[in-house]
Each structure stands twice: as C-alpha cells, then as structure tokens.
Short mmCIF file of N, CA, C and O in Angstrom, two decimals:
data_model
loop_
_atom_site.label_atom_id
_atom_site.label_comp_id
_atom_site.label_asym_id
_atom_site.label_seq_id
_atom_site.Cartn_x
_atom_site.Cartn_y
_atom_site.Cartn_z
N UNK A 1 67.37 -119.66 114.89
CA UNK A 1 66.71 -118.31 115.33
C UNK A 1 65.15 -118.45 115.23
O UNK A 1 64.57 -117.77 115.97
N UNK A 2 64.80 -119.28 114.31
CA UNK A 2 63.35 -119.71 114.31
C UNK A 2 62.76 -120.61 115.28
O UNK A 2 63.53 -121.59 115.53
N UNK A 3 61.75 -120.40 115.73
CA UNK A 3 61.19 -121.04 117.02
C UNK A 3 59.70 -121.17 116.70
O UNK A 3 58.81 -120.17 116.57
N UNK A 4 59.10 -122.34 116.94
CA UNK A 4 57.79 -122.61 116.49
C UNK A 4 57.45 -123.24 118.01
O UNK A 4 57.70 -124.38 118.23
N UNK A 5 56.51 -122.23 118.71
CA UNK A 5 56.02 -122.86 119.96
C UNK A 5 54.65 -123.32 120.03
O UNK A 5 53.70 -122.63 119.65
N UNK A 6 54.50 -124.79 120.35
CA UNK A 6 53.17 -125.45 120.35
C UNK A 6 52.61 -125.41 121.77
O UNK A 6 53.29 -125.76 122.74
N UNK A 7 51.37 -125.54 121.70
CA UNK A 7 50.86 -125.67 123.14
C UNK A 7 49.07 -126.36 122.82
O UNK A 7 48.72 -126.30 121.73
N UNK A 8 48.64 -126.68 123.82
CA UNK A 8 47.16 -127.28 123.77
C UNK A 8 47.11 -128.67 123.72
O UNK A 8 45.75 -129.22 123.86
N UNK A 9 48.07 -129.29 123.67
CA UNK A 9 47.84 -131.00 123.59
C UNK A 9 47.52 -131.30 125.00
O UNK A 9 47.58 -130.75 126.13
N UNK A 10 47.01 -132.63 125.24
CA UNK A 10 46.60 -133.11 126.60
C UNK A 10 45.92 -134.51 126.53
O UNK A 10 45.90 -135.19 125.27
N UNK A 11 45.38 -134.80 127.61
CA UNK A 11 44.61 -136.18 127.56
C UNK A 11 42.92 -135.73 127.56
O UNK A 11 42.63 -134.95 128.44
N UNK A 12 42.13 -136.17 126.66
CA UNK A 12 40.70 -136.19 126.70
C UNK A 12 40.19 -137.46 126.43
O UNK A 12 40.73 -138.45 126.16
N UNK A 13 38.86 -137.66 126.75
CA UNK A 13 38.04 -138.70 126.56
C UNK A 13 37.52 -138.62 125.02
O UNK A 13 37.55 -137.54 124.45
N UNK A 14 37.23 -139.93 124.67
CA UNK A 14 36.50 -139.83 123.38
C UNK A 14 35.42 -139.00 123.18
O UNK A 14 34.45 -138.76 124.06
N UNK A 15 35.37 -138.01 122.18
CA UNK A 15 34.27 -137.25 121.91
C UNK A 15 34.65 -135.67 122.66
O UNK A 15 33.99 -134.88 122.27
N UNK A 16 35.91 -135.61 123.06
CA UNK A 16 36.30 -134.35 123.86
C UNK A 16 36.91 -133.57 122.84
O UNK A 16 37.03 -133.95 121.50
N UNK A 17 37.35 -132.48 123.18
CA UNK A 17 37.86 -131.33 122.35
C UNK A 17 39.16 -130.82 122.99
O UNK A 17 39.46 -130.58 124.06
N UNK A 18 40.20 -130.45 121.89
CA UNK A 18 41.18 -129.85 122.19
C UNK A 18 41.64 -128.60 121.31
O UNK A 18 41.23 -128.87 119.86
N UNK A 19 42.29 -127.42 121.46
CA UNK A 19 43.00 -126.57 120.83
C UNK A 19 44.21 -126.35 120.60
O UNK A 19 44.79 -125.97 121.82
N UNK A 20 44.82 -126.79 119.62
CA UNK A 20 46.35 -126.73 119.32
C UNK A 20 46.70 -125.30 119.05
O UNK A 20 45.98 -124.58 118.25
N UNK A 21 47.63 -124.63 119.55
CA UNK A 21 48.47 -123.48 119.02
C UNK A 21 49.94 -123.51 118.65
O UNK A 21 50.51 -124.41 118.95
N UNK A 22 50.32 -122.86 117.67
CA UNK A 22 51.55 -122.90 117.16
C UNK A 22 52.03 -121.07 116.84
O UNK A 22 51.40 -120.80 116.19
N UNK A 23 52.83 -120.88 117.61
CA UNK A 23 53.28 -119.29 117.38
C UNK A 23 54.61 -119.44 116.91
O UNK A 23 55.66 -119.87 117.34
N UNK A 24 54.86 -118.82 115.49
CA UNK A 24 56.21 -118.56 115.16
C UNK A 24 56.83 -117.42 115.57
O UNK A 24 56.34 -116.26 115.52
N UNK A 25 58.16 -117.30 115.53
CA UNK A 25 58.96 -116.24 115.90
C UNK A 25 60.36 -116.57 115.52
O UNK A 25 60.89 -117.55 115.45
N UNK A 26 61.04 -115.23 115.47
CA UNK A 26 62.51 -115.00 115.28
C UNK A 26 63.21 -114.44 116.16
O UNK A 26 62.98 -113.31 116.35
N UNK A 27 64.39 -115.06 116.66
CA UNK A 27 65.11 -114.38 117.55
C UNK A 27 66.09 -113.36 116.99
O UNK A 27 66.85 -113.84 115.80
N UNK A 28 66.20 -112.18 117.29
CA UNK A 28 66.97 -111.32 116.68
C UNK A 28 66.99 -111.06 115.06
O UNK A 28 68.02 -111.00 114.50
N UNK A 29 65.65 -111.01 114.91
CA UNK A 29 65.14 -110.95 113.27
C UNK A 29 63.85 -110.45 113.28
O UNK A 29 63.13 -110.44 114.33
N UNK A 30 63.36 -110.79 112.37
CA UNK A 30 61.83 -110.55 111.88
C UNK A 30 61.29 -111.59 111.00
O UNK A 30 62.11 -111.69 109.92
N UNK A 31 60.06 -111.68 111.01
CA UNK A 31 59.24 -112.74 109.86
C UNK A 31 58.92 -111.71 109.04
O UNK A 31 58.18 -110.83 109.43
N UNK A 32 59.16 -111.96 107.68
CA UNK A 32 58.56 -111.33 106.78
C UNK A 32 57.31 -111.91 106.02
O UNK A 32 56.41 -111.08 105.75
N UNK A 33 57.18 -113.20 105.83
CA UNK A 33 56.21 -113.71 105.39
C UNK A 33 56.05 -115.11 105.90
O UNK A 33 57.03 -115.85 106.08
N UNK A 34 54.75 -115.53 106.47
CA UNK A 34 54.47 -116.86 106.71
C UNK A 34 53.40 -117.74 105.62
O UNK A 34 52.29 -117.15 105.59
N UNK A 35 53.92 -118.17 104.60
CA UNK A 35 53.13 -118.42 103.34
C UNK A 35 52.52 -119.65 103.51
O UNK A 35 51.26 -119.60 103.03
N UNK A 36 52.46 -120.49 104.44
CA UNK A 36 51.65 -121.46 104.73
C UNK A 36 52.15 -122.16 106.26
O UNK A 36 53.47 -122.18 106.69
N UNK A 37 50.96 -122.76 106.64
CA UNK A 37 51.31 -123.52 107.98
C UNK A 37 50.44 -124.64 107.99
O UNK A 37 49.49 -124.84 107.43
N UNK A 38 50.93 -125.88 108.75
CA UNK A 38 50.29 -127.07 108.84
C UNK A 38 50.45 -127.48 109.86
O UNK A 38 51.52 -127.57 110.80
N UNK A 39 49.66 -128.61 110.20
CA UNK A 39 49.81 -129.61 111.35
C UNK A 39 50.04 -130.81 110.88
O UNK A 39 49.23 -131.36 110.13
N UNK A 40 51.01 -131.69 111.20
CA UNK A 40 51.17 -133.28 111.17
C UNK A 40 51.17 -133.96 112.38
O UNK A 40 51.39 -133.33 113.39
N UNK A 41 50.97 -135.28 112.04
CA UNK A 41 50.89 -136.21 113.15
C UNK A 41 52.00 -137.48 112.78
O UNK A 41 52.10 -137.70 111.73
N UNK A 42 52.40 -137.97 113.86
CA UNK A 42 53.52 -138.87 113.36
C UNK A 42 52.94 -140.08 112.77
O UNK A 42 53.75 -140.34 111.85
N UNK A 43 52.08 -140.66 113.08
CA UNK A 43 51.44 -141.95 112.67
C UNK A 43 52.34 -143.14 112.73
O UNK A 43 53.47 -143.23 113.36
N UNK A 44 51.95 -144.30 112.24
CA UNK A 44 52.94 -145.52 112.21
C UNK A 44 54.10 -145.28 111.29
O UNK A 44 54.37 -144.64 110.30
N UNK A 45 54.98 -146.08 111.82
CA UNK A 45 56.52 -146.02 111.15
C UNK A 45 57.13 -144.81 111.00
O UNK A 45 57.96 -144.53 110.34
N UNK A 46 56.94 -144.07 112.04
CA UNK A 46 57.53 -142.74 112.13
C UNK A 46 57.56 -141.80 110.88
O UNK A 46 58.79 -141.25 110.48
N UNK A 47 56.35 -141.90 110.30
CA UNK A 47 56.25 -141.12 109.21
C UNK A 47 55.22 -140.22 109.11
O UNK A 47 53.94 -140.36 109.10
N UNK A 48 55.37 -138.84 109.28
CA UNK A 48 54.52 -137.87 109.46
C UNK A 48 53.51 -137.73 108.42
O UNK A 48 54.02 -137.74 107.18
N UNK A 49 52.55 -137.58 108.76
CA UNK A 49 51.29 -137.22 107.91
C UNK A 49 50.61 -135.95 108.15
O UNK A 49 50.52 -135.50 109.26
N UNK A 50 50.10 -135.26 106.99
CA UNK A 50 49.54 -134.07 107.16
C UNK A 50 48.20 -134.12 107.67
O UNK A 50 47.35 -134.83 107.26
N UNK A 51 47.91 -133.48 108.50
CA UNK A 51 46.40 -133.25 109.26
C UNK A 51 45.60 -132.19 108.71
O UNK A 51 44.47 -132.27 108.22
N UNK A 52 46.38 -131.06 108.58
CA UNK A 52 45.51 -129.78 108.25
C UNK A 52 46.61 -128.86 107.73
O UNK A 52 47.80 -128.78 108.52
N UNK A 53 46.37 -128.17 106.91
CA UNK A 53 47.13 -127.02 106.03
C UNK A 53 46.27 -125.89 105.90
O UNK A 53 45.39 -125.95 105.34
N UNK A 54 47.03 -124.69 106.03
CA UNK A 54 46.54 -123.39 105.76
C UNK A 54 47.55 -122.52 105.07
O UNK A 54 48.49 -122.40 105.55
N UNK A 55 47.05 -121.91 103.91
CA UNK A 55 47.78 -120.96 103.31
C UNK A 55 47.75 -119.45 104.06
O UNK A 55 46.84 -119.26 105.03
N UNK A 56 48.49 -118.56 103.50
CA UNK A 56 48.61 -117.22 104.08
C UNK A 56 47.35 -116.37 103.64
O UNK A 56 46.89 -115.47 104.17
N UNK A 57 46.51 -117.11 102.50
CA UNK A 57 45.40 -116.33 102.16
C UNK A 57 44.07 -117.03 102.77
O UNK A 57 43.04 -116.69 102.35
N UNK A 58 44.25 -118.18 103.49
CA UNK A 58 43.38 -118.92 103.97
C UNK A 58 42.55 -119.97 103.41
O UNK A 58 41.92 -120.74 103.94
N UNK A 59 43.27 -120.76 102.64
CA UNK A 59 42.98 -122.04 101.82
C UNK A 59 43.36 -123.03 102.64
O UNK A 59 44.49 -123.01 103.15
N UNK A 60 42.51 -123.94 103.07
CA UNK A 60 42.84 -125.04 103.69
C UNK A 60 42.50 -126.59 103.07
O UNK A 60 41.93 -126.52 102.03
N UNK A 61 43.39 -127.45 103.73
CA UNK A 61 43.22 -128.68 103.30
C UNK A 61 43.15 -129.72 104.58
O UNK A 61 43.79 -129.18 105.59
N UNK A 62 42.48 -130.68 104.50
CA UNK A 62 42.23 -131.55 105.82
C UNK A 62 42.71 -132.98 105.48
O UNK A 62 42.27 -133.52 104.11
N UNK A 63 43.16 -133.70 106.06
CA UNK A 63 43.06 -135.34 105.95
C UNK A 63 41.76 -135.56 106.19
O UNK A 63 40.81 -135.35 106.68
N UNK A 64 41.51 -136.74 105.13
CA UNK A 64 40.02 -137.17 105.08
C UNK A 64 39.43 -137.51 106.36
O UNK A 64 38.18 -137.18 106.44
N UNK A 65 40.28 -138.11 107.32
CA UNK A 65 39.62 -138.94 108.32
C UNK A 65 39.17 -137.70 109.59
O UNK A 65 38.58 -137.93 110.56
N UNK A 66 39.75 -136.48 109.30
CA UNK A 66 39.34 -135.33 110.38
C UNK A 66 38.56 -134.34 109.86
O UNK A 66 38.01 -133.23 110.61
N UNK A 67 38.00 -134.41 108.60
CA UNK A 67 37.28 -133.51 108.02
C UNK A 67 35.65 -133.46 108.89
O UNK A 67 35.34 -134.60 108.97
N UNK A 68 35.52 -132.22 108.91
CA UNK A 68 34.28 -131.89 109.71
C UNK A 68 34.25 -132.20 111.25
O UNK A 68 33.70 -131.63 112.04
N UNK A 69 35.63 -132.51 111.55
CA UNK A 69 35.80 -132.67 113.07
C UNK A 69 36.99 -131.56 113.45
O UNK A 69 36.85 -131.06 114.63
N UNK A 70 37.95 -131.13 112.58
CA UNK A 70 39.10 -130.50 112.78
C UNK A 70 38.92 -129.09 111.77
O UNK A 70 38.54 -129.47 110.96
N UNK A 71 39.09 -128.04 112.64
CA UNK A 71 39.37 -126.76 112.00
C UNK A 71 40.52 -125.94 112.06
O UNK A 71 41.13 -125.87 113.27
N UNK A 72 41.17 -125.71 111.06
CA UNK A 72 42.83 -125.32 111.10
C UNK A 72 42.28 -123.56 110.70
O UNK A 72 41.65 -123.27 110.22
N UNK A 73 42.80 -122.82 111.57
CA UNK A 73 42.93 -121.47 111.34
C UNK A 73 44.41 -120.58 111.55
O UNK A 73 45.24 -121.33 112.23
N UNK A 74 44.42 -119.43 111.34
CA UNK A 74 45.66 -118.51 111.71
C UNK A 74 45.18 -117.08 111.86
O UNK A 74 44.38 -116.65 111.49
N UNK A 75 46.37 -116.55 112.61
CA UNK A 75 46.03 -114.89 112.98
C UNK A 75 47.60 -114.59 112.46
O UNK A 75 48.50 -114.82 112.91
N UNK A 76 47.44 -114.09 111.26
CA UNK A 76 48.44 -113.50 110.45
C UNK A 76 49.24 -112.48 111.43
O UNK A 76 50.31 -112.16 111.16
N UNK A 77 48.46 -111.60 111.96
CA UNK A 77 49.16 -110.61 113.00
C UNK A 77 49.89 -111.05 113.97
O UNK A 77 50.88 -110.38 114.52
N UNK A 78 49.63 -112.15 114.61
CA UNK A 78 50.44 -113.09 115.58
C UNK A 78 51.40 -113.96 115.08
O UNK A 78 51.87 -114.61 115.97
N UNK A 79 51.22 -114.19 113.65
CA UNK A 79 52.12 -115.42 113.18
C UNK A 79 51.86 -116.74 113.99
O UNK A 79 52.49 -117.48 114.31
N UNK A 80 50.58 -116.72 113.94
CA UNK A 80 50.00 -118.17 115.13
C UNK A 80 48.98 -118.83 114.26
O UNK A 80 48.05 -118.18 113.80
N UNK A 81 49.09 -120.20 114.55
CA UNK A 81 48.07 -121.02 113.97
C UNK A 81 47.36 -121.79 114.99
O UNK A 81 48.09 -121.97 115.83
N UNK A 82 46.26 -122.30 114.54
CA UNK A 82 45.36 -123.01 115.66
C UNK A 82 44.84 -124.30 114.91
O UNK A 82 44.51 -124.24 113.59
N UNK A 83 44.68 -125.29 115.70
CA UNK A 83 43.92 -126.50 115.23
C UNK A 83 42.72 -126.87 116.26
O UNK A 83 43.25 -127.14 117.28
N UNK A 84 41.63 -126.56 115.99
CA UNK A 84 40.37 -126.96 116.80
C UNK A 84 39.93 -128.44 116.35
O UNK A 84 39.65 -128.61 115.50
N UNK A 85 40.20 -129.13 117.39
CA UNK A 85 39.87 -130.58 117.21
C UNK A 85 38.82 -131.10 118.28
O UNK A 85 38.83 -130.96 119.40
N UNK A 86 37.57 -131.39 117.42
CA UNK A 86 36.28 -131.64 118.14
C UNK A 86 36.01 -133.12 117.85
O UNK A 86 36.48 -133.67 117.17
N UNK A 87 34.97 -133.64 118.64
CA UNK A 87 34.71 -134.90 118.62
C UNK A 87 35.93 -135.86 118.27
O UNK A 87 36.00 -136.83 117.38
N UNK A 88 36.85 -135.73 119.30
CA UNK A 88 38.13 -136.71 119.16
C UNK A 88 37.98 -138.33 119.40
O UNK A 88 36.97 -138.49 120.02
N UNK A 89 38.51 -138.91 118.71
CA UNK A 89 38.61 -140.39 118.61
C UNK A 89 39.85 -141.05 119.14
O UNK A 89 40.97 -140.22 119.05
N UNK A 90 39.99 -142.04 119.60
CA UNK A 90 41.19 -142.80 120.13
C UNK A 90 42.17 -142.62 118.92
O UNK A 90 43.25 -142.62 119.24
N UNK A 91 41.90 -143.06 117.67
CA UNK A 91 42.58 -143.03 116.32
C UNK A 91 43.39 -141.56 116.21
O UNK A 91 44.35 -141.66 115.50
N UNK A 92 42.93 -140.57 117.21
CA UNK A 92 43.44 -139.33 116.75
C UNK A 92 44.86 -139.23 117.78
O UNK A 92 45.53 -138.21 117.70
N UNK A 93 44.89 -140.14 118.60
CA UNK A 93 46.11 -140.09 119.59
C UNK A 93 47.31 -140.14 118.86
O UNK A 93 47.58 -140.92 117.86
N UNK A 94 48.29 -139.17 119.12
CA UNK A 94 49.53 -139.11 118.50
C UNK A 94 50.17 -137.84 118.76
O UNK A 94 49.58 -137.08 119.73
N UNK A 95 51.46 -137.79 118.52
CA UNK A 95 52.23 -136.49 118.43
C UNK A 95 51.81 -135.68 117.46
O UNK A 95 52.19 -135.93 116.17
N UNK A 96 51.35 -134.31 117.80
CA UNK A 96 51.21 -133.30 116.64
C UNK A 96 52.41 -132.52 116.41
O UNK A 96 52.64 -131.79 117.44
N UNK A 97 52.62 -132.04 115.29
CA UNK A 97 53.75 -131.25 114.94
C UNK A 97 53.49 -129.82 113.90
O UNK A 97 52.52 -130.00 113.13
N UNK A 98 53.77 -128.90 114.53
CA UNK A 98 53.57 -127.70 113.82
C UNK A 98 54.55 -127.59 112.69
O UNK A 98 55.80 -127.72 112.91
N UNK A 99 54.22 -127.01 111.55
CA UNK A 99 54.91 -126.64 110.37
C UNK A 99 55.02 -125.40 110.02
O UNK A 99 53.59 -125.06 109.72
N UNK A 100 55.65 -124.59 109.58
CA UNK A 100 55.68 -123.32 108.96
C UNK A 100 56.56 -123.18 107.81
O UNK A 100 57.74 -123.35 108.04
N UNK A 101 56.03 -122.35 106.67
CA UNK A 101 56.71 -122.36 105.73
C UNK A 101 57.12 -120.70 105.66
O UNK A 101 55.88 -120.11 105.38
N UNK A 102 58.28 -120.23 105.93
CA UNK A 102 58.21 -118.81 106.21
C UNK A 102 59.60 -118.16 105.61
O UNK A 102 60.63 -119.00 105.50
N UNK A 103 59.48 -116.85 105.51
CA UNK A 103 60.66 -116.12 105.07
C UNK A 103 61.14 -115.03 106.16
O UNK A 103 59.85 -114.45 106.62
N UNK A 104 62.19 -115.12 106.62
CA UNK A 104 62.60 -114.08 107.58
C UNK A 104 63.81 -113.42 107.59
O UNK A 104 64.73 -113.84 106.47
N UNK A 105 64.50 -112.38 108.20
CA UNK A 105 65.49 -111.53 108.18
C UNK A 105 66.14 -111.49 109.25
O UNK A 105 65.40 -111.04 110.27
N UNK A 106 67.45 -111.55 109.23
CA UNK A 106 68.01 -111.37 110.55
C UNK A 106 68.66 -109.82 110.57
O UNK A 106 68.36 -109.18 109.60
N UNK A 107 69.22 -109.39 111.79
CA UNK A 107 69.85 -108.06 111.98
C UNK A 107 70.72 -107.55 110.89
O UNK A 107 70.76 -106.56 110.89
N UNK A 108 71.49 -108.64 110.49
CA UNK A 108 72.56 -108.33 109.48
C UNK A 108 71.84 -107.95 107.92
O UNK A 108 72.73 -107.90 107.28
N UNK A 109 70.58 -108.47 107.90
CA UNK A 109 70.07 -108.21 106.60
C UNK A 109 70.05 -109.46 105.69
O UNK A 109 69.63 -109.62 104.47
N UNK A 110 70.45 -110.72 106.39
CA UNK A 110 70.39 -111.85 105.77
C UNK A 110 68.97 -112.30 105.73
O UNK A 110 68.54 -112.45 106.60
N UNK A 111 68.52 -112.70 104.43
CA UNK A 111 67.30 -113.24 104.23
C UNK A 111 67.35 -114.68 104.07
O UNK A 111 67.89 -115.22 103.17
N UNK A 112 66.39 -115.48 104.81
CA UNK A 112 66.23 -116.91 104.70
C UNK A 112 64.66 -116.83 104.08
O UNK A 112 63.85 -116.72 104.65
N UNK A 113 64.74 -117.49 102.68
CA UNK A 113 63.38 -117.41 102.07
C UNK A 113 62.95 -118.64 101.69
O UNK A 113 63.39 -119.64 101.36
N UNK A 114 61.53 -118.88 102.09
CA UNK A 114 60.88 -120.04 101.88
C UNK A 114 61.34 -121.21 102.33
O UNK A 114 61.27 -122.43 101.85
N UNK A 115 61.70 -121.31 103.69
CA UNK A 115 62.21 -122.59 104.22
C UNK A 115 61.17 -123.10 105.11
O UNK A 115 60.26 -122.37 105.72
N UNK A 116 61.14 -124.41 105.58
CA UNK A 116 60.22 -125.22 106.25
C UNK A 116 60.82 -125.34 107.84
O UNK A 116 61.69 -125.63 107.76
N UNK A 117 60.03 -124.80 108.71
CA UNK A 117 60.41 -125.25 110.18
C UNK A 117 59.16 -125.84 110.84
O UNK A 117 58.13 -126.00 110.41
N UNK A 118 59.97 -126.66 111.90
CA UNK A 118 59.01 -127.48 112.62
C UNK A 118 59.12 -127.22 114.13
O UNK A 118 60.11 -126.73 114.75
N UNK A 119 57.87 -127.33 114.81
CA UNK A 119 57.89 -127.36 116.16
C UNK A 119 58.35 -128.54 116.94
O UNK A 119 58.56 -129.54 116.30
N UNK A 120 58.37 -128.63 118.26
CA UNK A 120 58.92 -129.65 118.87
C UNK A 120 57.69 -130.95 119.11
O UNK A 120 58.23 -131.91 119.56
N UNK A 121 56.49 -130.66 118.77
CA UNK A 121 55.64 -131.57 118.98
C UNK A 121 54.82 -131.64 120.19
O UNK A 121 55.35 -131.32 121.21
N UNK A 122 53.55 -131.74 120.18
CA UNK A 122 52.65 -131.62 121.40
C UNK A 122 51.86 -132.93 121.49
O UNK A 122 51.38 -133.42 120.45
N UNK A 123 51.77 -133.78 122.69
CA UNK A 123 51.11 -135.05 122.63
C UNK A 123 49.55 -134.63 122.77
O UNK A 123 48.93 -134.05 123.47
N UNK A 124 48.75 -135.47 121.92
CA UNK A 124 47.45 -135.49 122.06
C UNK A 124 47.00 -137.11 122.47
O UNK A 124 47.27 -137.92 121.64
N UNK A 125 46.33 -137.14 123.35
CA UNK A 125 45.80 -138.51 123.76
C UNK A 125 44.33 -138.64 123.86
O UNK A 125 43.90 -137.83 124.89
N UNK A 126 43.78 -139.24 123.41
CA UNK A 126 42.42 -139.47 123.43
C UNK A 126 41.84 -141.16 124.01
O UNK A 126 42.34 -142.27 123.53
N UNK A 127 41.28 -141.00 125.18
CA UNK A 127 41.12 -142.35 126.03
C UNK A 127 39.93 -142.95 125.57
O UNK A 127 39.00 -142.42 124.85
N UNK A 128 39.86 -144.28 125.85
CA UNK A 128 38.82 -145.19 125.10
C UNK A 128 38.65 -145.42 123.92
O UNK A 128 39.06 -146.53 123.57
#
C-alpha cells in the first residue's frame, strides 16, 4: 500500500544538474508521520550507500563526496523529498533510491509504525 514515486533522473554532462523527487503515498490509508527520508545509490557490489538524509525536523547528513554539490530537502505537507544535484561528476552515475521511514494507517485502523520503504530507483548518468 505504501508507494514511493521517484522522478528526475536522466542523462547530463559533467558539471550539469539534476533534481530528484520522491513522493510518498498510501493507497486506501493515510500517512501519519514521515520521520526521515533519504537518498541512496547502488555503488559497487550491489551495496547501497547513503547519499543524503533528512529528518522531519530538517536535520541533514551527506556523503562526504557530495557535500557542497548536493542539497536534500523536503516538503512535509506533500510528503515529498528532493535532491538537488549540482556540479555532477561521472562518478555520480548510479541508480538512486528513495527511502522513507514512515508511520501510516489503513482504513481498518491498522497502524504500521516506523517502517522503512523504498522507491523503485531512478537512473542518473553523467557523461564524460
């Protein structure tokens, strides 16, 4: 029932920019709280690495290699997270995954608290 819809990936040249979006929603239910959201990328060996993370209060963390170039943000009213990626480098090429730690309730009153959910991934390719 939980869905994280990602968008904004694509192909750019070195030095270009992309803006990723991730919108969380629940079919036949409602989101009560999105306590944290983050962006991960696959990396080598199929082991996902944290790129950027943001709490519901706006506290952020970044992978060292993207500091100063990437900016994570969120719109709590829309349950949406963004990743502004500037000055992109070829080493940024990867599949980027949205993750959300959220609490939600279905129509029957069943609550799922503090669970992690993943988006389908969006491809970012930086040429040169």
